[in-house]
PDB file of N, CA and C in Angstrom:
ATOM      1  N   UNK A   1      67.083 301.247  39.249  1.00 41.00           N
ATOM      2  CA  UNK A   1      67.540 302.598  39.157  1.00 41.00           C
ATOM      3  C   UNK A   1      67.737 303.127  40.567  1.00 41.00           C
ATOM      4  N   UNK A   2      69.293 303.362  40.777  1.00 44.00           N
ATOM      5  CA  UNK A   2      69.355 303.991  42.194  1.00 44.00           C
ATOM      6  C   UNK A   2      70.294 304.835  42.354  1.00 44.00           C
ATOM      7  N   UNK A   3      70.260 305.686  42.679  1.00 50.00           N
ATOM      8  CA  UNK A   3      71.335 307.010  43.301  1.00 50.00           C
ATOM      9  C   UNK A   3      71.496 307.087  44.939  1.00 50.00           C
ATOM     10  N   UNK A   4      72.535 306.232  44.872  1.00 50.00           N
ATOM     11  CA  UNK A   4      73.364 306.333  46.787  1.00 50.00           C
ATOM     12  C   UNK A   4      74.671 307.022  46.435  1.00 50.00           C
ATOM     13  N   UNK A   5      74.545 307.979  47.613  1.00 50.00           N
ATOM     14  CA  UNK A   5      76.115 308.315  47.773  1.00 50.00           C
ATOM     15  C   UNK A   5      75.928 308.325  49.095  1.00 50.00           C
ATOM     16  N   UNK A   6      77.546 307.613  49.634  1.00 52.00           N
ATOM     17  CA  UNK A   6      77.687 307.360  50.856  1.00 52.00           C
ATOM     18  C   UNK A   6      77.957 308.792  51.766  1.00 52.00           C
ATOM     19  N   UNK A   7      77.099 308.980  52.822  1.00 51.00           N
ATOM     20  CA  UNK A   7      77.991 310.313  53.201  1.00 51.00           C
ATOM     21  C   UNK A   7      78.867 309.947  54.485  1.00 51.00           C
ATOM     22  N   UNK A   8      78.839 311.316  55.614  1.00 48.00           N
ATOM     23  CA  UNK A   8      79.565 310.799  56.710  1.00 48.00           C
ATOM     24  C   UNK A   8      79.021 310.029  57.992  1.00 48.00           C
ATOM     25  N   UNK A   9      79.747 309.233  58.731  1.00 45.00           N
ATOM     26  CA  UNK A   9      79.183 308.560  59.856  1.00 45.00           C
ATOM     27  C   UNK A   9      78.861 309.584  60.428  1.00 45.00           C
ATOM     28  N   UNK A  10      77.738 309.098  61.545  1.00 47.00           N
ATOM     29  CA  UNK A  10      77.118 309.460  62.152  1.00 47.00           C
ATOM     30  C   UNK A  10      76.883 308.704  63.509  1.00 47.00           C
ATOM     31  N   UNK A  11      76.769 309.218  64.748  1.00 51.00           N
ATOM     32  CA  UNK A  11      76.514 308.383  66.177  1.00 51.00           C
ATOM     33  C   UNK A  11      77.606 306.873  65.845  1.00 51.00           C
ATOM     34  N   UNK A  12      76.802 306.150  66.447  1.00 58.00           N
ATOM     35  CA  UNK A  12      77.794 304.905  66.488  1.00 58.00           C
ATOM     36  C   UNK A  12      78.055 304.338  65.543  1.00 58.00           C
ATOM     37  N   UNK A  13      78.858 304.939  64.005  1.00 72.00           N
ATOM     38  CA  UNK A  13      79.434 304.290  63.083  1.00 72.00           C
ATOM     39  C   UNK A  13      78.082 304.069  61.968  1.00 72.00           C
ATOM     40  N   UNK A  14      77.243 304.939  62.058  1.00 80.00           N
ATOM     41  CA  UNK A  14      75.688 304.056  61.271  1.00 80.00           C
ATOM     42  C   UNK A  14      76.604 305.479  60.220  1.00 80.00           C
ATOM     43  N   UNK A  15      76.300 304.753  58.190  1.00 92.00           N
ATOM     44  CA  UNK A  15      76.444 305.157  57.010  1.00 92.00           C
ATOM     45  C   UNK A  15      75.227 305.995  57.050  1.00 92.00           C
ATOM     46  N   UNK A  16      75.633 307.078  56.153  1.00 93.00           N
ATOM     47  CA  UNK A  16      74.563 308.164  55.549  1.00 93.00           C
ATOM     48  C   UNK A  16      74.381 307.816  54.436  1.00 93.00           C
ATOM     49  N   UNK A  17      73.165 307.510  53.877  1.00 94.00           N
ATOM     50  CA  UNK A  17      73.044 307.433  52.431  1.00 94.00           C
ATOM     51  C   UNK A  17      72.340 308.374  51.727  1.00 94.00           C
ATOM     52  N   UNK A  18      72.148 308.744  50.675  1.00 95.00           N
ATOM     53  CA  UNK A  18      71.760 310.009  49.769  1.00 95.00           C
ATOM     54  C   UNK A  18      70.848 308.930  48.813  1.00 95.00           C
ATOM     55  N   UNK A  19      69.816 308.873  48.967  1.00 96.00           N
ATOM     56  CA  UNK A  19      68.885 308.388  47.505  1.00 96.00           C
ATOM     57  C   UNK A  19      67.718 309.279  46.993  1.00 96.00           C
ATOM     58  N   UNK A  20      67.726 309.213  45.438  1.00 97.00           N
ATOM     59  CA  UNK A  20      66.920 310.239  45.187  1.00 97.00           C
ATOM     60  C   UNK A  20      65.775 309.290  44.396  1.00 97.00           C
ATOM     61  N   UNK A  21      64.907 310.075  44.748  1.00 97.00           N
ATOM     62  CA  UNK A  21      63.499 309.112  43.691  1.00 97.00           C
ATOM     63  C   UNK A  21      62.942 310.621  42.410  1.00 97.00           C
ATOM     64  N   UNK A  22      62.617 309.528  41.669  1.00 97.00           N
ATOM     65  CA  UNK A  22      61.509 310.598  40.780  1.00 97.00           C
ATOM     66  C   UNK A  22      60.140 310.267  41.098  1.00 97.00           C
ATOM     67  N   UNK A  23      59.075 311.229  41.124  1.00 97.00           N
ATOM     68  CA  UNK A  23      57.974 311.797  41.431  1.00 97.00           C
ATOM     69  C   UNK A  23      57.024 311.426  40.610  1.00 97.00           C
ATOM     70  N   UNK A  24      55.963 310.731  40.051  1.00 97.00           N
ATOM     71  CA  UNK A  24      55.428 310.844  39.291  1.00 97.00           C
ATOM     72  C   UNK A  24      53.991 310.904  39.822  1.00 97.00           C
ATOM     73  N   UNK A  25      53.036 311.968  39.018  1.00 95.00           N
ATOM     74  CA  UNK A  25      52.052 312.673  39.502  1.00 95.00           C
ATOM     75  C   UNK A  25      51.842 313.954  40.678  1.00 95.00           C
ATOM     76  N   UNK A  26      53.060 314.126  40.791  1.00 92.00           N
ATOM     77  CA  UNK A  26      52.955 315.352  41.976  1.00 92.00           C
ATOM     78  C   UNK A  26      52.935 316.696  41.334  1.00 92.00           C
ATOM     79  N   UNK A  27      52.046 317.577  41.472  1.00 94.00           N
ATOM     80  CA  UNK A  27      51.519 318.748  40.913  1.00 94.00           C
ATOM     81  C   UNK A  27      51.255 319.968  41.598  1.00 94.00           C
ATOM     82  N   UNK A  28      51.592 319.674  42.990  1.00 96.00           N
ATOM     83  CA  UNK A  28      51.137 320.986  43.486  1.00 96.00           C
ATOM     84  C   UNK A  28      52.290 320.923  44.893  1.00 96.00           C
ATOM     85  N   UNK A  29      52.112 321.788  45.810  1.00 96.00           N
ATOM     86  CA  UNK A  29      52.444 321.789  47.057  1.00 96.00           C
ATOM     87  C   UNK A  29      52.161 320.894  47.906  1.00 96.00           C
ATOM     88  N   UNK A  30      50.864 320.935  47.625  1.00 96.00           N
ATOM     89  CA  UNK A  30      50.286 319.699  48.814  1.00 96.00           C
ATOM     90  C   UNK A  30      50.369 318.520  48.408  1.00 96.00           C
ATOM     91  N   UNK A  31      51.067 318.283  47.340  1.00 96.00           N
ATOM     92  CA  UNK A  31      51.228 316.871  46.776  1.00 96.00           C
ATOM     93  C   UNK A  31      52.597 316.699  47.511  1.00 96.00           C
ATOM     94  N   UNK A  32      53.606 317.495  46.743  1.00 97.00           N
ATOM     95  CA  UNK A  32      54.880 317.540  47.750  1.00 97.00           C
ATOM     96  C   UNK A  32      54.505 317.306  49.719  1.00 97.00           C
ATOM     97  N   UNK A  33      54.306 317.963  50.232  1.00 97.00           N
ATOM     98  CA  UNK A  33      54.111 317.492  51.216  1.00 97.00           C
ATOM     99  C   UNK A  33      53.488 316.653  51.872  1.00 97.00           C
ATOM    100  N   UNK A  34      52.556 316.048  50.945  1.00 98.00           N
ATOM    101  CA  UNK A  34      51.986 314.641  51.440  1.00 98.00           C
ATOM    102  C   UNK A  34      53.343 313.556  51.436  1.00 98.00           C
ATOM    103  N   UNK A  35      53.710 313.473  50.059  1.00 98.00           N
ATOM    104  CA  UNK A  35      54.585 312.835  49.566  1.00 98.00           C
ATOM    105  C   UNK A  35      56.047 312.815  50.883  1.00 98.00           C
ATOM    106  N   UNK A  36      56.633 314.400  51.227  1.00 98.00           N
ATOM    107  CA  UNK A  36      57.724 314.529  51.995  1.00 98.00           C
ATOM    108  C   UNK A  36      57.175 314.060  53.566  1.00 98.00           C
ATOM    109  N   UNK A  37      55.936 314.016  53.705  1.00 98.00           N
ATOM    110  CA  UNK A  37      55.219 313.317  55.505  1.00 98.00           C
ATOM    111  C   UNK A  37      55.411 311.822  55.155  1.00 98.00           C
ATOM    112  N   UNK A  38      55.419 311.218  53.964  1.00 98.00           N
ATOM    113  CA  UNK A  38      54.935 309.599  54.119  1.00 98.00           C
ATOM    114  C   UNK A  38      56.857 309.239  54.418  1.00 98.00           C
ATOM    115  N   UNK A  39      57.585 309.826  53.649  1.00 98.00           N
ATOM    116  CA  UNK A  39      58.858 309.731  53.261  1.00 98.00           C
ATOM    117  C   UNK A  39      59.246 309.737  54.916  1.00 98.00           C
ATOM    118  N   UNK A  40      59.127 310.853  55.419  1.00 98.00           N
ATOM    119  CA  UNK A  40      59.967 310.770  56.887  1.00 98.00           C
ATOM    120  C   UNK A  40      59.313 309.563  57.906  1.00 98.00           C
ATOM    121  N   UNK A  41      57.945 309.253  57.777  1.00 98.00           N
ATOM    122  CA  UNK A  41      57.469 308.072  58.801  1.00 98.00           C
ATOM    123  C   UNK A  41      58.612 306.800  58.034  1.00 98.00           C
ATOM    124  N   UNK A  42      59.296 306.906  56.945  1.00 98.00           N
ATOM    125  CA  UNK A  42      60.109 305.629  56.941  1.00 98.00           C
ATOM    126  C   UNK A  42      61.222 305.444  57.919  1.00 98.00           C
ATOM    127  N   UNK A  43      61.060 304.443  58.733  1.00 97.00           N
ATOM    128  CA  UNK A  43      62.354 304.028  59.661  1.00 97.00           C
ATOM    129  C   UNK A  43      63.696 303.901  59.224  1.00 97.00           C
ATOM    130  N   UNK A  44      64.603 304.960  59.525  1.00 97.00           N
ATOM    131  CA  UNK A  44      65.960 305.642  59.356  1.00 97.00           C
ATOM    132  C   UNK A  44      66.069 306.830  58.701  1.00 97.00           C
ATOM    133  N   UNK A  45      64.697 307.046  57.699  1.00 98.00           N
ATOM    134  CA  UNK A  45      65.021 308.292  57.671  1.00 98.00           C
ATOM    135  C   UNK A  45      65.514 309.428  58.139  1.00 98.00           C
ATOM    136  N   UNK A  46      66.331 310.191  57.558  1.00 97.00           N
ATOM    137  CA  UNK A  46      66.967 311.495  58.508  1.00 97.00           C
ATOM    138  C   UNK A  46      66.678 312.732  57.835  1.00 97.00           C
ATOM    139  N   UNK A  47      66.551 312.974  56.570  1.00 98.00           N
ATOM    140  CA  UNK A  47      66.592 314.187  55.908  1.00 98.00           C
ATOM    141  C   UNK A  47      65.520 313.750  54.621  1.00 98.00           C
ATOM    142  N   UNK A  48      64.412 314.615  53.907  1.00 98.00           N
ATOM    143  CA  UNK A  48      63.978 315.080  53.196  1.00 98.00           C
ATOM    144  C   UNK A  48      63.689 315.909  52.626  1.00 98.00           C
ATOM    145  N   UNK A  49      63.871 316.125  51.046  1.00 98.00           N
ATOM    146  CA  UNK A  49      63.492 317.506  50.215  1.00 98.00           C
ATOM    147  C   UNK A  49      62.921 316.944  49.285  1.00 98.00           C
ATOM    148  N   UNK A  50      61.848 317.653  49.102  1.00 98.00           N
ATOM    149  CA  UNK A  50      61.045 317.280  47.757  1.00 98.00           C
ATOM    150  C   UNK A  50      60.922 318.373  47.057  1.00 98.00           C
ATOM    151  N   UNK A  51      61.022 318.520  45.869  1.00 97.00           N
ATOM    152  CA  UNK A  51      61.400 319.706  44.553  1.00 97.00           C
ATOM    153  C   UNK A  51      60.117 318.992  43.819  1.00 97.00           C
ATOM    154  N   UNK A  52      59.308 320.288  43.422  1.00 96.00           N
ATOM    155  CA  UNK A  52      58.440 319.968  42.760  1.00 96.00           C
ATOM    156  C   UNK A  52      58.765 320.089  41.046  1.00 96.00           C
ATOM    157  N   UNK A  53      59.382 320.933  41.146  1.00 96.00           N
ATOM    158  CA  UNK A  53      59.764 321.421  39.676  1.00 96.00           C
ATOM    159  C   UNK A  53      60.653 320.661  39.123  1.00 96.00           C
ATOM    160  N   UNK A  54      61.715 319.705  40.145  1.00 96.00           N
ATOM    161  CA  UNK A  54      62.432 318.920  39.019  1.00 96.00           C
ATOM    162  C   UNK A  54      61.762 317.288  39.808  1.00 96.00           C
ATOM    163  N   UNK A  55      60.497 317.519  40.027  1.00 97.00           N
ATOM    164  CA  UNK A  55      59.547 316.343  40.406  1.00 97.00           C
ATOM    165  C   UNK A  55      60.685 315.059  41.132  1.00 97.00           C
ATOM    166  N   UNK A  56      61.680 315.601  41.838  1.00 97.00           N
ATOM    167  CA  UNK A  56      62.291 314.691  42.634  1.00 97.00           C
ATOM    168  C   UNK A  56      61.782 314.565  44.504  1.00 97.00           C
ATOM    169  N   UNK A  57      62.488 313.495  45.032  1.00 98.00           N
ATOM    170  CA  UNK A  57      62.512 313.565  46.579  1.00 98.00           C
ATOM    171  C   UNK A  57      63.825 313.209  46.624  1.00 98.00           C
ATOM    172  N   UNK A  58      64.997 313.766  47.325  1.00 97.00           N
ATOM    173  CA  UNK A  58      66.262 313.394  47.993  1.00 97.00           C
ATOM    174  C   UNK A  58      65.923 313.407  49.640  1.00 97.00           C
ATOM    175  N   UNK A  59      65.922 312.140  49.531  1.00 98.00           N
ATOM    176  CA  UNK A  59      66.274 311.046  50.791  1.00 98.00           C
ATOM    177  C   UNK A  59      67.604 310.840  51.583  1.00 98.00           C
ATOM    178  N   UNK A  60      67.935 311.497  53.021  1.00 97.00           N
ATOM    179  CA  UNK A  60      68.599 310.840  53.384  1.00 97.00           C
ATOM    180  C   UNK A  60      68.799 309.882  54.677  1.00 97.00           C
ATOM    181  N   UNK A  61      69.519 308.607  54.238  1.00 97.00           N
ATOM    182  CA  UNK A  61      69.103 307.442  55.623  1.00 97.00           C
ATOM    183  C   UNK A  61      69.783 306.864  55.982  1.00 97.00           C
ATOM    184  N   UNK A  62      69.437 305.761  56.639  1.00 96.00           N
ATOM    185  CA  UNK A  62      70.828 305.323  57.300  1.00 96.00           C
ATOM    186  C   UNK A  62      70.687 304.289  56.132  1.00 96.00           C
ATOM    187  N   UNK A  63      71.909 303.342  55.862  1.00 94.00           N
ATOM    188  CA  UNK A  63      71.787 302.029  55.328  1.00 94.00           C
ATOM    189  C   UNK A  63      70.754 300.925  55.760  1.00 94.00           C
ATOM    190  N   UNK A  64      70.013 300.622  56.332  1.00 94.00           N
ATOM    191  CA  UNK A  64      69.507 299.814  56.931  1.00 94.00           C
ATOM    192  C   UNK A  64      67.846 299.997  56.422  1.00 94.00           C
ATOM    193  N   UNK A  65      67.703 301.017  55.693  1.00 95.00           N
ATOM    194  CA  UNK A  65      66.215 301.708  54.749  1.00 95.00           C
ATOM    195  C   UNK A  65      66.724 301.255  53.537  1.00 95.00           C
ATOM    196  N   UNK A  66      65.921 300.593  52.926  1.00 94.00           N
ATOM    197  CA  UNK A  66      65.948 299.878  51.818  1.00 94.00           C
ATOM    198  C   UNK A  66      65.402 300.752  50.948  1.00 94.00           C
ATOM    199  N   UNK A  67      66.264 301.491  49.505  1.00 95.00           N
ATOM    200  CA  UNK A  67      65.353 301.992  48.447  1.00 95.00           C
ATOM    201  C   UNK A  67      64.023 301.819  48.254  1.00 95.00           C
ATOM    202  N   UNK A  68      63.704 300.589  47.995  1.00 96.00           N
ATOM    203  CA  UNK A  68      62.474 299.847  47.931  1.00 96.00           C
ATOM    204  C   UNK A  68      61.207 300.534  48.892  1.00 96.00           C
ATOM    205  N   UNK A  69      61.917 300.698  50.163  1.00 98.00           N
ATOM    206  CA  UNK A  69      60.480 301.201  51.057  1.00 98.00           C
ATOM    207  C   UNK A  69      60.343 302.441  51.096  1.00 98.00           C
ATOM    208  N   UNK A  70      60.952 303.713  50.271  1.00 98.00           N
ATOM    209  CA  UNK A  70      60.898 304.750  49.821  1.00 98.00           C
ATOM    210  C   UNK A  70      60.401 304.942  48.948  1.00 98.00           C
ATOM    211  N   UNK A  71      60.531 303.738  47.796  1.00 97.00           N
ATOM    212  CA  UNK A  71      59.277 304.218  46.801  1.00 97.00           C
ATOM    213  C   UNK A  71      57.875 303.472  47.287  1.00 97.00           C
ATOM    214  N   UNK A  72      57.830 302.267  47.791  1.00 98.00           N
ATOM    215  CA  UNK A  72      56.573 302.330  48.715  1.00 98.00           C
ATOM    216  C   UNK A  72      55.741 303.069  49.538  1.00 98.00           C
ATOM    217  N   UNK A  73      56.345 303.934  50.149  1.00 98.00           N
ATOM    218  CA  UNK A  73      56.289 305.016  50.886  1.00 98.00           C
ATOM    219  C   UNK A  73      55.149 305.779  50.639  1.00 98.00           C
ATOM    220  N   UNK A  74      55.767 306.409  48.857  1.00 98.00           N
ATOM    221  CA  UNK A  74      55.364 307.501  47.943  1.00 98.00           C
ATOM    222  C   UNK A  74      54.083 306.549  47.474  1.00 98.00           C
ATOM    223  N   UNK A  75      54.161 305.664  47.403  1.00 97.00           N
ATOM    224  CA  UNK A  75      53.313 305.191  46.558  1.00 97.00           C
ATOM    225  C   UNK A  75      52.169 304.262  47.676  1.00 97.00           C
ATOM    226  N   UNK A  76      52.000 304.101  48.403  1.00 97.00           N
ATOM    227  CA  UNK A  76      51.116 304.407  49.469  1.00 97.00           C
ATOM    228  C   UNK A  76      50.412 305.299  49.731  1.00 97.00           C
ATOM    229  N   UNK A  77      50.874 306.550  49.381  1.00 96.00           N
ATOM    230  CA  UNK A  77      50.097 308.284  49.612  1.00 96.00           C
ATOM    231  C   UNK A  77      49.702 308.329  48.118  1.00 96.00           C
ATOM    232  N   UNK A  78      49.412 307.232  46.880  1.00 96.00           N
ATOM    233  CA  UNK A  78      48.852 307.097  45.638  1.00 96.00           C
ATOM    234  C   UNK A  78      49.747 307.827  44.656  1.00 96.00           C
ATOM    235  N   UNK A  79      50.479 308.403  44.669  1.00 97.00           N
ATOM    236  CA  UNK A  79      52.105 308.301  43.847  1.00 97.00           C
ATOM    237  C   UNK A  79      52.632 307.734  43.175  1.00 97.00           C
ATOM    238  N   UNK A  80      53.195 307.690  42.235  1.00 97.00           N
ATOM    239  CA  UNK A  80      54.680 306.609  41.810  1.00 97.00           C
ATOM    240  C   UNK A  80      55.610 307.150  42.011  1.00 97.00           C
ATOM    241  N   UNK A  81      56.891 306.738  42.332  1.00 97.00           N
ATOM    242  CA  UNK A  81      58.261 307.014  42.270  1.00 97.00           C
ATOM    243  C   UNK A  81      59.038 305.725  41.727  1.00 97.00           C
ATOM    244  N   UNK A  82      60.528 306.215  41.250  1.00 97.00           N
ATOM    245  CA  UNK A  82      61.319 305.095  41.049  1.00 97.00           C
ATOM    246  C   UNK A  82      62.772 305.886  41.417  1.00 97.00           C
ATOM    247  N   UNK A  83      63.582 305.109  41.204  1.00 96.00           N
ATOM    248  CA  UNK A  83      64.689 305.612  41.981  1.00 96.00           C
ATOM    249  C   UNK A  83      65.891 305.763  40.913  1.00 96.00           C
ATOM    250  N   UNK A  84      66.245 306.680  40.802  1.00 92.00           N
ATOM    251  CA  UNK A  84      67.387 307.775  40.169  1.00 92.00           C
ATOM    252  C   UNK A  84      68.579 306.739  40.021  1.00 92.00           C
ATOM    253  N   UNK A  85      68.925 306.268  38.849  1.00 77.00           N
ATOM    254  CA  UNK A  85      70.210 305.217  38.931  1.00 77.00           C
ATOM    255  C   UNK A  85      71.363 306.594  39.030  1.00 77.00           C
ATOM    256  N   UNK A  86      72.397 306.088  39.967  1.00 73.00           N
ATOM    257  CA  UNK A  86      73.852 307.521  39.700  1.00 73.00           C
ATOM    258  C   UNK A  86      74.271 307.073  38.440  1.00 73.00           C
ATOM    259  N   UNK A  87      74.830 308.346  37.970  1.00 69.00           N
ATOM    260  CA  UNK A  87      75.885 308.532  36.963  1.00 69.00           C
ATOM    261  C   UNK A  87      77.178 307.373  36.847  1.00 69.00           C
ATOM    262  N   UNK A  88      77.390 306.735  35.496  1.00 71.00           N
ATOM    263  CA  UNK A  88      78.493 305.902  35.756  1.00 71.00           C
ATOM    264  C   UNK A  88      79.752 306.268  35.644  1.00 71.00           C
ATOM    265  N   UNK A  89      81.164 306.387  35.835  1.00 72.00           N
ATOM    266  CA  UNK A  89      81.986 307.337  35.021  1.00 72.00           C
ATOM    267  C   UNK A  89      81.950 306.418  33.772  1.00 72.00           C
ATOM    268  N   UNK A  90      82.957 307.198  33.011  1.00 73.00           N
ATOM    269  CA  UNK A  90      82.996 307.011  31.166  1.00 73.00           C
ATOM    270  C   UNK A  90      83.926 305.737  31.623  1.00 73.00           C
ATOM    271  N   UNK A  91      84.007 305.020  30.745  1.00 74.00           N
ATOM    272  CA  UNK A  91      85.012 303.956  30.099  1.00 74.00           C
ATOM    273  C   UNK A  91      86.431 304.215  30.113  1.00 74.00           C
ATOM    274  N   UNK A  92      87.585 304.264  29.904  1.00 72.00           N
ATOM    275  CA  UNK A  92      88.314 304.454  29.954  1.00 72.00           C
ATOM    276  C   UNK A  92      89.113 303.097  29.189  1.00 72.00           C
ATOM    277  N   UNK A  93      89.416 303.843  27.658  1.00 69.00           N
ATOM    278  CA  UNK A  93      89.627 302.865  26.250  1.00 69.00           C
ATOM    279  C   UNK A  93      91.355 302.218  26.555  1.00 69.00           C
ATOM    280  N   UNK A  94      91.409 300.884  26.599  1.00 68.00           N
ATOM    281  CA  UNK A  94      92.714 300.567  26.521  1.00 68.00           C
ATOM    282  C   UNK A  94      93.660 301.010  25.735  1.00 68.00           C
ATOM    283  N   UNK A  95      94.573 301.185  26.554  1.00 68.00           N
ATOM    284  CA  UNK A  95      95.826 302.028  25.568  1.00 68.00           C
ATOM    285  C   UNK A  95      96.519 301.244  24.740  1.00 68.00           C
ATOM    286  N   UNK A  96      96.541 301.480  23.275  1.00 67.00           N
ATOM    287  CA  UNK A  96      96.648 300.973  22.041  1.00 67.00           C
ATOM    288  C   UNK A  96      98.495 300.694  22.181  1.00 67.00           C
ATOM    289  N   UNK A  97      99.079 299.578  22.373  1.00 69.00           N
ATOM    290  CA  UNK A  97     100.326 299.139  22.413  1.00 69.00           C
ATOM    291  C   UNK A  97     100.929 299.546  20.944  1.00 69.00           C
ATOM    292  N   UNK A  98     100.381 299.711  20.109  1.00 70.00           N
ATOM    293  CA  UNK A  98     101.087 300.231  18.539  1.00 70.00           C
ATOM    294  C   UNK A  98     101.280 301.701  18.289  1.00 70.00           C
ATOM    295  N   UNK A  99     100.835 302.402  19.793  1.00 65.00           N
ATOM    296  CA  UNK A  99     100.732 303.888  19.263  1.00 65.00           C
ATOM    297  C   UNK A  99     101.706 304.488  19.714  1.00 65.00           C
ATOM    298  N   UNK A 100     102.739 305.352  19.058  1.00 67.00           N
ATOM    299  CA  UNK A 100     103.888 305.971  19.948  1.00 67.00           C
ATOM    300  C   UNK A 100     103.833 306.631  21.005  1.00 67.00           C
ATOM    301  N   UNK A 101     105.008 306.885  21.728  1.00 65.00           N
ATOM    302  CA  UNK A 101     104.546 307.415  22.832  1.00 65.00           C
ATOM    303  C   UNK A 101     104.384 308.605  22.596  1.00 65.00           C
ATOM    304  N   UNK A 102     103.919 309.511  23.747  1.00 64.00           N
ATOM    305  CA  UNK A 102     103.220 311.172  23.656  1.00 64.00           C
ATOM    306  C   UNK A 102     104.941 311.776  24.373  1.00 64.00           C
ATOM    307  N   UNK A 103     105.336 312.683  23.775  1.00 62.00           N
ATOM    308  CA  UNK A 103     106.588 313.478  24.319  1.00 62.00           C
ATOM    309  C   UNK A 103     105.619 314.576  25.184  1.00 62.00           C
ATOM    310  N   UNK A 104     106.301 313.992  26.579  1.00 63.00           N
ATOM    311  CA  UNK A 104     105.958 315.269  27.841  1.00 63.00           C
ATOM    312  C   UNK A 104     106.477 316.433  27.620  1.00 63.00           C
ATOM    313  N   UNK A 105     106.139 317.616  28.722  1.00 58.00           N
ATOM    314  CA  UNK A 105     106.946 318.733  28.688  1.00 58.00           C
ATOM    315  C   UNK A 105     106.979 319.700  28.051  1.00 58.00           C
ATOM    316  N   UNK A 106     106.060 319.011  26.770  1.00 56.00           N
ATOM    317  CA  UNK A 106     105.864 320.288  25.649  1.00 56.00           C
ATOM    318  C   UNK A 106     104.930 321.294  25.113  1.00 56.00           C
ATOM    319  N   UNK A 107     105.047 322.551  24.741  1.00 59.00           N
ATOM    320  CA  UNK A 107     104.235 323.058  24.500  1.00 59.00           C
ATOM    321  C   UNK A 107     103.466 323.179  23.018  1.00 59.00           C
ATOM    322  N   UNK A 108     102.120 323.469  23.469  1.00 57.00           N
ATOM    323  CA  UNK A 108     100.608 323.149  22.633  1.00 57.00           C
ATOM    324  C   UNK A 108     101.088 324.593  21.424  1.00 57.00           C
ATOM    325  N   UNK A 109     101.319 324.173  20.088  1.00 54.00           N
ATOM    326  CA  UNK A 109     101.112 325.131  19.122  1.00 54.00           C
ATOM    327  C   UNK A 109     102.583 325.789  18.457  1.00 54.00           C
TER     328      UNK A 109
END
């Protein structure tokens, strides 16, 4: 389960990545911020937010930070996390060769 979105370069050509984890057991403030201190000692980290209420952390890093040592991270400070798979788009159903065609141009009703 992982959620990357690529963002923009940065310094010498290094990728931004966006990964989000879910939280499990974090309950208070000071859980969040234990959790958002272990997150930034990871090497490439650049950006952290931790939301308690929708029990996430959005991570952002360079490529070279492996999902993997982000939920280690969390789970080092006695945590679980796992990592947010992205959204897939829908399917997109082959177009049925027996069906007539649709007349453009026209109006609905």
């Amino acid at each position: 389960m992982k959620q990357q979105d690529k963002g923009a370069t940065r310094g010498s050509q290094e990728q931004i990545v966006r990964t989000v984890c879910l939280l499990y057991g974090c309950q208070c403030n000071a859980c969040c911020d234990r959790i958002e201190q272990a997150l930034r000692r990871v090497r490439g980290v650049r950006n952290v937010e931790v939301n308690l209420y929708k029990a996430t952390a959005t991570v952002e890093h360079s490529e070279s930070c492996e999902p993997r040592q982000l939920v280690e991270a969390v789970e080092h400070t006695g945590y679980l996390a796992s990592i947010v798979e992205p959204p897939r788009p829908p399917a997109v159903p082959p177009a049925d060769p027996a069906a007539p065609p649709r007349a453009n141009g026209g109006t609905h009703g």
